Protein backbone atom coordinates (compact mmCIF):
# COMPACT_ATOMS: atom_id res chain seq x y z
CA UNK A 1 0.00 0.00 0.00
CA UNK A 2 1.72 3.23 -1.13
CA UNK A 3 1.99 5.87 1.59
CA UNK A 4 3.47 9.34 1.58
CA UNK A 5 4.08 11.57 4.58
CA UNK A 6 2.10 14.81 4.42
CA UNK A 7 2.60 17.15 7.37
CA UNK A 8 3.22 14.33 9.82
CA UNK A 9 0.49 11.94 8.60
CA UNK A 10 1.09 8.95 6.33
CA UNK A 11 -1.36 9.39 3.45
CA UNK A 12 -2.56 6.56 1.27
CA UNK A 13 -2.43 7.37 -2.44
CA UNK A 14 -2.63 5.45 -5.69
CA UNK A 15 -2.40 6.00 -9.41
CA UNK A 16 -4.93 4.80 -11.94
CA UNK A 17 -3.27 4.81 -15.34
CA UNK A 18 -3.59 2.96 -18.59
CA UNK A 19 -0.41 0.93 -18.89
CA UNK A 20 -0.76 0.38 -22.62
CA UNK A 21 0.84 3.68 -23.54
CA UNK A 22 4.05 5.47 -22.62
CA UNK A 23 2.56 8.84 -23.49
CA UNK A 24 2.74 11.34 -20.64
CA UNK A 25 -0.74 12.53 -19.78
CA UNK A 26 -2.03 15.41 -17.70
CA UNK A 27 -2.84 14.52 -14.09
CA UNK A 28 -6.30 14.60 -12.56
CA UNK A 29 -6.45 14.55 -8.75
CA UNK A 30 -9.57 13.22 -7.03
CA UNK A 31 -10.64 14.39 -3.56
CA UNK A 32 -13.30 12.49 -1.61
CA UNK A 33 -15.85 13.74 0.90
CA UNK A 34 -16.68 13.32 4.58
CA UNK A 35 -16.65 9.82 6.04
CA UNK A 36 -15.52 8.22 2.80
CA UNK A 37 -12.32 7.38 0.98
CA UNK A 38 -10.86 7.55 -2.49
CA UNK A 39 -12.33 4.12 -3.21
CA UNK A 40 -15.59 5.60 -4.49
CA UNK A 41 -13.71 7.59 -7.14
CA UNK A 42 -12.14 4.50 -8.72
CA UNK A 43 -14.78 3.89 -11.41
CA UNK A 44 -14.71 7.55 -12.50
CA UNK A 45 -10.92 7.56 -12.57
CA UNK A 46 -10.83 4.36 -14.61
CA UNK A 47 -13.23 5.89 -17.13
CA UNK A 48 -11.04 9.01 -17.49
CA UNK A 49 -7.71 7.19 -17.51
CA UNK A 50 -7.73 7.16 -21.31
CA UNK A 51 -6.98 10.90 -21.10
CA UNK A 52 -5.51 11.45 -17.62
CA UNK A 53 -3.14 9.86 -15.17
CA UNK A 54 -5.51 9.79 -12.21
CA UNK A 55 -4.25 10.37 -8.66
CA UNK A 56 -6.47 9.23 -5.79
CA UNK A 57 -5.67 9.78 -2.11
CA UNK A 58 -7.39 9.47 1.26
CA UNK A 59 -7.78 12.61 3.35
CA UNK A 60 -6.05 12.41 6.72
CA UNK A 61 -8.11 10.58 9.29
CA UNK A 62 -10.21 8.85 6.62
CA UNK A 63 -9.87 5.67 4.59
CA UNK A 64 -6.33 4.36 4.74
CA UNK A 65 -4.70 7.65 5.80
CA UNK A 66 -4.51 6.76 9.47
CA UNK A 67 -3.57 9.31 12.08
CA UNK A 68 -0.31 8.59 13.93
CA UNK A 69 -0.43 6.90 17.32
CA UNK A 70 2.00 9.45 18.71
CA UNK A 71 0.34 12.72 19.58
CA UNK A 72 0.81 15.56 17.10
CA UNK A 73 -1.18 18.76 16.87
CA UNK A 74 -3.70 18.52 14.04
CA UNK A 75 -6.44 20.90 12.98
CA UNK A 76 -9.50 19.98 10.92
CA UNK A 77 -10.46 23.18 9.15
CA UNK A 78 -10.97 22.98 5.38
CA UNK A 79 -7.96 25.27 4.96
CA UNK A 80 -5.80 22.57 6.55
CA UNK A 81 -6.99 19.97 4.06
CA UNK A 82 -6.35 22.40 1.21
CA UNK A 83 -2.80 22.80 2.47
CA UNK A 84 -2.42 19.01 2.74
CA UNK A 85 -3.20 18.81 -0.98
CA UNK A 86 -0.54 21.40 -1.80
CA UNK A 87 2.08 19.48 0.19
CA UNK A 88 1.02 16.19 -1.44
CA UNK A 89 1.47 17.68 -4.92
CA UNK A 90 4.88 19.04 -3.93
CA UNK A 91 5.94 15.63 -2.62
CA UNK A 92 4.90 13.98 -5.88
CA UNK A 93 6.48 16.80 -7.94
CA UNK A 94 3.21 17.74 -9.63
CA UNK A 95 3.24 21.37 -10.70
CA UNK A 96 -0.14 21.70 -12.47
CA UNK A 97 -3.13 19.37 -12.36
CA UNK A 98 -6.83 19.01 -13.03
CA UNK A 99 -8.94 18.68 -9.88
CA UNK A 100 -12.11 16.67 -9.26
CA UNK A 101 -13.52 16.96 -5.73
CA UNK A 102 -16.71 15.89 -3.98
CA UNK A 103 -18.81 17.23 -1.10
CA UNK A 104 -16.62 18.22 1.87
CA UNK A 105 -13.60 17.60 -0.34
CA UNK A 106 -15.00 20.15 -2.78
CA UNK A 107 -15.02 22.79 -0.02
CA UNK A 108 -11.34 22.14 0.63
CA UNK A 109 -10.73 22.15 -3.14
CA UNK A 110 -12.38 25.58 -3.55
CA UNK A 111 -10.00 26.96 -0.95
CA UNK A 112 -7.09 25.29 -2.74
CA UNK A 113 -8.15 26.85 -6.05
CA UNK A 114 -7.96 30.33 -4.57
CA UNK A 115 -4.70 29.73 -2.74
CA UNK A 116 -2.95 28.04 -5.65
CA UNK A 117 -4.78 28.99 -8.88
CA UNK A 118 -1.58 28.57 -10.89
CA UNK A 119 -1.53 24.87 -10.00
CA UNK A 120 -4.92 23.92 -11.48
CA UNK A 121 -5.88 23.86 -15.13
CA UNK A 122 -9.58 23.18 -14.60
CA UNK A 123 -11.70 21.94 -11.69
CA UNK A 124 -14.85 19.89 -11.19
CA UNK A 125 -16.68 20.32 -7.89
CA UNK A 126 -19.36 17.69 -7.36
CA UNK A 127 -22.17 18.21 -4.83
CA UNK A 128 -20.95 21.48 -3.37
CA UNK A 129 -22.62 24.78 -2.58
CA UNK A 130 -23.16 27.64 -0.17
CA UNK A 131 -25.63 27.81 2.70
CA UNK A 132 -26.97 30.34 5.16
CA UNK A 133 -26.20 30.08 8.85
CA UNK A 134 -29.09 29.29 11.18
CA UNK A 135 -27.98 29.00 14.79
CA UNK A 136 -30.68 26.62 16.03
CA UNK A 137 -30.48 24.19 13.12
CA UNK A 138 -26.68 24.19 13.12
CA UNK A 139 -26.55 23.57 16.87
CA UNK A 140 -29.00 20.69 16.52
CA UNK A 141 -27.03 19.27 13.57
CA UNK A 142 -23.77 19.35 15.53
CA UNK A 143 -25.37 17.74 18.58
CA UNK A 144 -26.99 14.92 16.64
CA UNK A 145 -23.94 14.54 14.40
CA UNK A 146 -21.73 14.19 17.45
CA UNK A 147 -23.80 11.25 18.67
CA UNK A 148 -23.77 9.68 15.20
CA UNK A 149 -20.00 9.92 14.92
CA UNK A 150 -19.52 8.52 18.43
CA UNK A 151 -21.86 5.57 17.96
CA UNK A 152 -20.38 3.57 15.07
CA UNK A 153 -20.27 -0.07 16.19
CA UNK A 154 -18.32 -2.44 13.96
CA UNK A 155 -21.02 -5.08 14.39
CA UNK A 156 -23.23 -2.97 12.11
CA UNK A 157 -21.32 -4.50 9.19
CA UNK A 158 -22.89 -7.88 10.02
CA UNK A 159 -26.46 -6.58 9.86
CA UNK A 160 -28.19 -7.79 6.64
CA UNK A 161 -28.41 -5.05 4.03
CA UNK A 162 -26.61 -2.63 6.37
CA UNK A 163 -24.70 -1.00 3.52
CA UNK A 164 -27.85 -0.32 1.54
CA UNK A 165 -29.63 1.02 4.63
CA UNK A 166 -26.69 3.29 5.41
CA UNK A 167 -26.53 4.69 1.87
CA UNK A 168 -30.27 5.23 1.41
CA UNK A 169 -30.12 8.86 2.61
CA UNK A 170 -27.33 9.67 0.14
CA UNK A 171 -28.89 8.15 -2.99
CA UNK A 172 -31.89 8.49 -5.26
CA UNK A 173 -31.25 5.12 -6.88
CA UNK A 174 -29.56 2.14 -5.16
CA UNK A 175 -25.99 1.12 -5.89
CA UNK A 176 -24.65 -2.46 -6.03
CA UNK A 177 -24.43 -3.92 -2.51
CA UNK A 178 -20.62 -4.25 -2.67
CA UNK A 179 -20.25 -0.51 -3.30
CA UNK A 180 -22.65 0.39 -0.49
CA UNK A 181 -20.80 -1.93 1.88
CA UNK A 182 -17.49 -0.24 1.02
CA UNK A 183 -19.03 3.12 1.94
CA UNK A 184 -20.15 1.74 5.28
CA UNK A 185 -16.72 0.23 5.96
CA UNK A 186 -15.05 3.59 5.34
CA UNK A 187 -17.54 5.43 7.53
CA UNK A 188 -17.06 3.02 10.44
CA UNK A 189 -13.26 3.14 10.09
CA UNK A 190 -12.96 6.95 9.99
CA UNK A 191 -10.98 8.43 12.87
CA UNK A 192 -13.32 9.88 15.49
CA UNK A 193 -11.39 13.12 15.94
CA UNK A 194 -11.14 13.75 12.19
CA UNK A 195 -14.78 12.84 11.54
CA UNK A 196 -16.06 15.07 14.33
CA UNK A 197 -13.62 17.90 13.62
CA UNK A 198 -14.43 18.14 9.91
CA UNK A 199 -18.16 17.90 10.56
CA UNK A 200 -17.96 20.86 12.94
CA UNK A 201 -15.83 23.00 10.62
CA UNK A 202 -17.40 22.25 7.22
CA UNK A 203 -20.94 22.95 8.47
CA UNK A 204 -20.49 26.05 10.63
CA UNK A 205 -21.13 29.77 10.92
CA UNK A 206 -17.57 30.36 9.70
CA UNK A 207 -18.08 28.18 6.61
CA UNK A 208 -21.40 29.89 5.83
CA UNK A 209 -19.61 33.24 5.86
CA UNK A 210 -16.40 32.24 4.09
CA UNK A 211 -17.47 29.85 1.34
CA UNK A 212 -19.55 32.38 -0.63
CA UNK A 213 -16.48 34.61 -0.72
CA UNK A 214 -14.34 31.71 -1.89
CA UNK A 215 -16.72 30.82 -4.72
CA UNK A 216 -16.93 34.48 -5.76
CA UNK A 217 -13.12 34.69 -5.93
CA UNK A 218 -12.62 31.67 -8.19
CA UNK A 219 -10.39 32.40 -11.18
CA UNK A 220 -9.96 28.80 -12.37
CA UNK A 221 -12.59 27.50 -14.85
CA UNK A 222 -14.82 25.30 -12.71
CA UNK A 223 -17.70 22.91 -13.38
CA UNK A 224 -20.11 22.52 -10.44
CA UNK A 225 -22.30 19.42 -10.65
CA UNK A 226 -25.31 18.82 -8.39
CA UNK A 227 -27.72 15.92 -7.99
CA UNK A 228 -31.39 16.83 -8.42
CA UNK A 229 -32.51 15.05 -5.24
CA UNK A 230 -29.43 15.57 -3.07
CA UNK A 231 -30.53 15.82 0.58
CA UNK A 232 -27.01 16.44 1.91
CA UNK A 233 -26.15 19.45 -0.25
CA UNK A 234 -29.36 20.34 -2.11
CA UNK A 235 -29.05 21.41 -5.72
CA UNK A 236 -30.31 24.88 -4.83
CA UNK A 237 -27.13 25.45 -2.80
CA UNK A 238 -25.07 24.49 -5.84
CA UNK A 239 -26.98 26.87 -8.09
CA UNK A 240 -26.49 29.61 -5.51
CA UNK A 241 -22.73 29.04 -5.49
CA UNK A 242 -22.52 29.00 -9.30
CA UNK A 243 -24.22 32.38 -9.50
CA UNK A 244 -21.38 33.95 -7.54
CA UNK A 245 -18.74 33.64 -10.26
CA UNK A 246 -18.66 33.74 -14.04
CA UNK A 247 -15.91 31.12 -13.84
CA UNK A 248 -18.39 28.51 -12.64
CA UNK A 249 -20.47 26.44 -15.05
CA UNK A 250 -23.40 24.74 -13.34
CA UNK A 251 -24.89 21.38 -14.30
CA UNK A 252 -27.60 19.40 -12.53
CA UNK A 253 -28.09 15.69 -13.10
CA UNK A 254 -31.70 14.55 -12.87
CA UNK A 255 -32.80 11.57 -10.78
CA UNK A 256 -29.59 11.50 -8.75
CA UNK A 257 -28.69 12.57 -5.23
CA UNK A 258 -25.34 12.96 -3.43
CA UNK A 259 -23.33 10.63 -5.69
CA UNK A 260 -24.31 11.51 -9.28
CA UNK A 261 -21.02 10.14 -10.61
CA UNK A 262 -22.10 6.68 -9.38
CA UNK A 263 -25.84 6.95 -9.88
CA UNK A 264 -25.66 8.17 -13.50
CA UNK A 265 -22.02 7.70 -14.52
CA UNK A 266 -22.66 8.04 -18.27
CA UNK A 267 -24.30 11.45 -17.88
CA UNK A 268 -21.68 12.59 -15.39
CA UNK A 269 -18.75 11.56 -17.57
CA UNK A 270 -20.26 13.03 -20.71
CA UNK A 271 -20.59 16.42 -19.03
CA UNK A 272 -17.09 16.27 -17.54
CA UNK A 273 -15.58 15.40 -20.91
CA UNK A 274 -17.52 18.21 -22.58
CA UNK A 275 -16.28 20.70 -19.97
CA UNK A 276 -12.70 19.51 -20.41
CA UNK A 277 -12.92 19.48 -24.22
CA UNK A 278 -12.43 15.71 -24.46
CA UNK A 279 -13.97 13.67 -27.25
CA UNK A 280 -16.10 10.89 -25.79
CA UNK A 281 -14.82 7.35 -26.59
CA UNK A 282 -18.28 6.52 -27.93
CA UNK A 283 -18.05 9.26 -30.57
CA UNK A 284 -14.32 9.13 -31.28
Coordinates of C-alpha atoms in Angstrom, one line a residue:
X1 CA 0.0 0.0 0.0
X2 CA 1.7 3.2 -1.1
X3 CA 2.0 5.9 1.6
X4 CA 3.5 9.3 1.6
X5 CA 4.1 11.6 4.6
X6 CA 2.1 14.8 4.4
X7 CA 2.6 17.1 7.4
X8 CA 3.2 14.3 9.8
X9 CA 0.5 11.9 8.6
X10 CA 1.1 9.0 6.3
X11 CA -1.4 9.4 3.5
X12 CA -2.6 6.6 1.3
X13 CA -2.4 7.4 -2.4
X14 CA -2.6 5.5 -5.7
X15 CA -2.4 6.0 -9.4
X16 CA -4.9 4.8 -11.9
X17 CA -3.3 4.8 -15.3
X18 CA -3.6 3.0 -18.6
X19 CA -0.4 0.9 -18.9
X20 CA -0.8 0.4 -22.6
X21 CA 0.8 3.7 -23.5
X22 CA 4.1 5.5 -22.6
X23 CA 2.6 8.8 -23.5
X24 CA 2.7 11.3 -20.6
X25 CA -0.7 12.5 -19.8
X26 CA -2.0 15.4 -17.7
X27 CA -2.8 14.5 -14.1
X28 CA -6.3 14.6 -12.6
X29 CA -6.5 14.6 -8.7
X30 CA -9.6 13.2 -7.0
X31 CA -10.6 14.4 -3.6
X32 CA -13.3 12.5 -1.6
X33 CA -15.8 13.7 0.9
X34 CA -16.7 13.3 4.6
X35 CA -16.6 9.8 6.0
X36 CA -15.5 8.2 2.8
X37 CA -12.3 7.4 1.0
X38 CA -10.9 7.6 -2.5
X39 CA -12.3 4.1 -3.2
X40 CA -15.6 5.6 -4.5
X41 CA -13.7 7.6 -7.1
X42 CA -12.1 4.5 -8.7
X43 CA -14.8 3.9 -11.4
X44 CA -14.7 7.6 -12.5
X45 CA -10.9 7.6 -12.6
X46 CA -10.8 4.4 -14.6
X47 CA -13.2 5.9 -17.1
X48 CA -11.0 9.0 -17.5
X49 CA -7.7 7.2 -17.5
X50 CA -7.7 7.2 -21.3
X51 CA -7.0 10.9 -21.1
X52 CA -5.5 11.4 -17.6
X53 CA -3.1 9.9 -15.2
X54 CA -5.5 9.8 -12.2
X55 CA -4.3 10.4 -8.7
X56 CA -6.5 9.2 -5.8
X57 CA -5.7 9.8 -2.1
X58 CA -7.4 9.5 1.3
X59 CA -7.8 12.6 3.3
X60 CA -6.1 12.4 6.7
X61 CA -8.1 10.6 9.3
X62 CA -10.2 8.9 6.6
X63 CA -9.9 5.7 4.6
X64 CA -6.3 4.4 4.7
X65 CA -4.7 7.7 5.8
X66 CA -4.5 6.8 9.5
X67 CA -3.6 9.3 12.1
X68 CA -0.3 8.6 13.9
X69 CA -0.4 6.9 17.3
X70 CA 2.0 9.4 18.7
X71 CA 0.3 12.7 19.6
X72 CA 0.8 15.6 17.1
X73 CA -1.2 18.8 16.9
X74 CA -3.7 18.5 14.0
X75 CA -6.4 20.9 13.0
X76 CA -9.5 20.0 10.9
X77 CA -10.5 23.2 9.1
X78 CA -11.0 23.0 5.4
X79 CA -8.0 25.3 5.0
X80 CA -5.8 22.6 6.6
X81 CA -7.0 20.0 4.1
X82 CA -6.3 22.4 1.2
X83 CA -2.8 22.8 2.5
X84 CA -2.4 19.0 2.7
X85 CA -3.2 18.8 -1.0
X86 CA -0.5 21.4 -1.8
X87 CA 2.1 19.5 0.2
X88 CA 1.0 16.2 -1.4
X89 CA 1.5 17.7 -4.9
X90 CA 4.9 19.0 -3.9
X91 CA 5.9 15.6 -2.6
X92 CA 4.9 14.0 -5.9
X93 CA 6.5 16.8 -7.9
X94 CA 3.2 17.7 -9.6
X95 CA 3.2 21.4 -10.7
X96 CA -0.1 21.7 -12.5
X97 CA -3.1 19.4 -12.4
X98 CA -6.8 19.0 -13.0
X99 CA -8.9 18.7 -9.9
X100 CA -12.1 16.7 -9.3
X101 CA -13.5 17.0 -5.7
X102 CA -16.7 15.9 -4.0
X103 CA -18.8 17.2 -1.1
X104 CA -16.6 18.2 1.9
X105 CA -13.6 17.6 -0.3
X106 CA -15.0 20.2 -2.8
X107 CA -15.0 22.8 0.0
X108 CA -11.3 22.1 0.6
X109 CA -10.7 22.2 -3.1
X110 CA -12.4 25.6 -3.6
X111 CA -10.0 27.0 -0.9
X112 CA -7.1 25.3 -2.7
X113 CA -8.2 26.8 -6.1
X114 CA -8.0 30.3 -4.6
X115 CA -4.7 29.7 -2.7
X116 CA -3.0 28.0 -5.7
X117 CA -4.8 29.0 -8.9
X118 CA -1.6 28.6 -10.9
X119 CA -1.5 24.9 -10.0
X120 CA -4.9 23.9 -11.5
X121 CA -5.9 23.9 -15.1
X122 CA -9.6 23.2 -14.6
X123 CA -11.7 21.9 -11.7
X124 CA -14.8 19.9 -11.2
X125 CA -16.7 20.3 -7.9
X126 CA -19.4 17.7 -7.4
X127 CA -22.2 18.2 -4.8
X128 CA -21.0 21.5 -3.4
X129 CA -22.6 24.8 -2.6
X130 CA -23.2 27.6 -0.2
X131 CA -25.6 27.8 2.7
X132 CA -27.0 30.3 5.2
X133 CA -26.2 30.1 8.9
X134 CA -29.1 29.3 11.2
X135 CA -28.0 29.0 14.8
X136 CA -30.7 26.6 16.0
X137 CA -30.5 24.2 13.1
X138 CA -26.7 24.2 13.1
X139 CA -26.6 23.6 16.9
X140 CA -29.0 20.7 16.5
X141 CA -27.0 19.3 13.6
X142 CA -23.8 19.3 15.5
X143 CA -25.4 17.7 18.6
X144 CA -27.0 14.9 16.6
X145 CA -23.9 14.5 14.4
X146 CA -21.7 14.2 17.5
X147 CA -23.8 11.3 18.7
X148 CA -23.8 9.7 15.2
X149 CA -20.0 9.9 14.9
X150 CA -19.5 8.5 18.4
X151 CA -21.9 5.6 18.0
X152 CA -20.4 3.6 15.1
X153 CA -20.3 -0.1 16.2
X154 CA -18.3 -2.4 14.0
X155 CA -21.0 -5.1 14.4
X156 CA -23.2 -3.0 12.1
X157 CA -21.3 -4.5 9.2
X158 CA -22.9 -7.9 10.0
X159 CA -26.5 -6.6 9.9
X160 CA -28.2 -7.8 6.6
X161 CA -28.4 -5.0 4.0
X162 CA -26.6 -2.6 6.4
X163 CA -24.7 -1.0 3.5
X164 CA -27.8 -0.3 1.5
X165 CA -29.6 1.0 4.6
X166 CA -26.7 3.3 5.4
X167 CA -26.5 4.7 1.9
X168 CA -30.3 5.2 1.4
X169 CA -30.1 8.9 2.6
X170 CA -27.3 9.7 0.1
X171 CA -28.9 8.1 -3.0
X172 CA -31.9 8.5 -5.3
X173 CA -31.3 5.1 -6.9
X174 CA -29.6 2.1 -5.2
X175 CA -26.0 1.1 -5.9
X176 CA -24.7 -2.5 -6.0
X177 CA -24.4 -3.9 -2.5
X178 CA -20.6 -4.3 -2.7
X179 CA -20.2 -0.5 -3.3
X180 CA -22.7 0.4 -0.5
X181 CA -20.8 -1.9 1.9
X182 CA -17.5 -0.2 1.0
X183 CA -19.0 3.1 1.9
X184 CA -20.2 1.7 5.3
X185 CA -16.7 0.2 6.0
X186 CA -15.1 3.6 5.3
X187 CA -17.5 5.4 7.5
X188 CA -17.1 3.0 10.4
X189 CA -13.3 3.1 10.1
X190 CA -13.0 7.0 10.0
X191 CA -11.0 8.4 12.9
X192 CA -13.3 9.9 15.5
X193 CA -11.4 13.1 15.9
X194 CA -11.1 13.8 12.2
X195 CA -14.8 12.8 11.5
X196 CA -16.1 15.1 14.3
X197 CA -13.6 17.9 13.6
X198 CA -14.4 18.1 9.9
X199 CA -18.2 17.9 10.6
X200 CA -18.0 20.9 12.9
X201 CA -15.8 23.0 10.6
X202 CA -17.4 22.3 7.2
X203 CA -20.9 22.9 8.5
X204 CA -20.5 26.1 10.6
X205 CA -21.1 29.8 10.9
X206 CA -17.6 30.4 9.7
X207 CA -18.1 28.2 6.6
X208 CA -21.4 29.9 5.8
X209 CA -19.6 33.2 5.9
X210 CA -16.4 32.2 4.1
X211 CA -17.5 29.8 1.3
X212 CA -19.6 32.4 -0.6
X213 CA -16.5 34.6 -0.7
X214 CA -14.3 31.7 -1.9
X215 CA -16.7 30.8 -4.7
X216 CA -16.9 34.5 -5.8
X217 CA -13.1 34.7 -5.9
X218 CA -12.6 31.7 -8.2
X219 CA -10.4 32.4 -11.2
X220 CA -10.0 28.8 -12.4
X221 CA -12.6 27.5 -14.8
X222 CA -14.8 25.3 -12.7
X223 CA -17.7 22.9 -13.4
X224 CA -20.1 22.5 -10.4
X225 CA -22.3 19.4 -10.7
X226 CA -25.3 18.8 -8.4
X227 CA -27.7 15.9 -8.0
X228 CA -31.4 16.8 -8.4
X229 CA -32.5 15.1 -5.2
X230 CA -29.4 15.6 -3.1
X231 CA -30.5 15.8 0.6
X232 CA -27.0 16.4 1.9
X233 CA -26.2 19.5 -0.2
X234 CA -29.4 20.3 -2.1
X235 CA -29.1 21.4 -5.7
X236 CA -30.3 24.9 -4.8
X237 CA -27.1 25.4 -2.8
X238 CA -25.1 24.5 -5.8
X239 CA -27.0 26.9 -8.1
X240 CA -26.5 29.6 -5.5
X241 CA -22.7 29.0 -5.5
X242 CA -22.5 29.0 -9.3
X243 CA -24.2 32.4 -9.5
X244 CA -21.4 34.0 -7.5
X245 CA -18.7 33.6 -10.3
X246 CA -18.7 33.7 -14.0
X247 CA -15.9 31.1 -13.8
X248 CA -18.4 28.5 -12.6
X249 CA -20.5 26.4 -15.1
X250 CA -23.4 24.7 -13.3
X251 CA -24.9 21.4 -14.3
X252 CA -27.6 19.4 -12.5
X253 CA -28.1 15.7 -13.1
X254 CA -31.7 14.5 -12.9
X255 CA -32.8 11.6 -10.8
X256 CA -29.6 11.5 -8.7
X257 CA -28.7 12.6 -5.2
X258 CA -25.3 13.0 -3.4
X259 CA -23.3 10.6 -5.7
X260 CA -24.3 11.5 -9.3
X261 CA -21.0 10.1 -10.6
X262 CA -22.1 6.7 -9.4
X263 CA -25.8 6.9 -9.9
X264 CA -25.7 8.2 -13.5
X265 CA -22.0 7.7 -14.5
X266 CA -22.7 8.0 -18.3
X267 CA -24.3 11.4 -17.9
X268 CA -21.7 12.6 -15.4
X269 CA -18.8 11.6 -17.6
X270 CA -20.3 13.0 -20.7
X271 CA -20.6 16.4 -19.0
X272 CA -17.1 16.3 -17.5
X273 CA -15.6 15.4 -20.9
X274 CA -17.5 18.2 -22.6
X275 CA -16.3 20.7 -20.0
X276 CA -12.7 19.5 -20.4
X277 CA -12.9 19.5 -24.2
X278 CA -12.4 15.7 -24.5
X279 CA -14.0 13.7 -27.3
X280 CA -16.1 10.9 -25.8
X281 CA -14.8 7.4 -26.6
X282 CA -18.3 6.5 -27.9
X283 CA -18.1 9.3 -30.6
X284 CA -14.3 9.1 -31.3

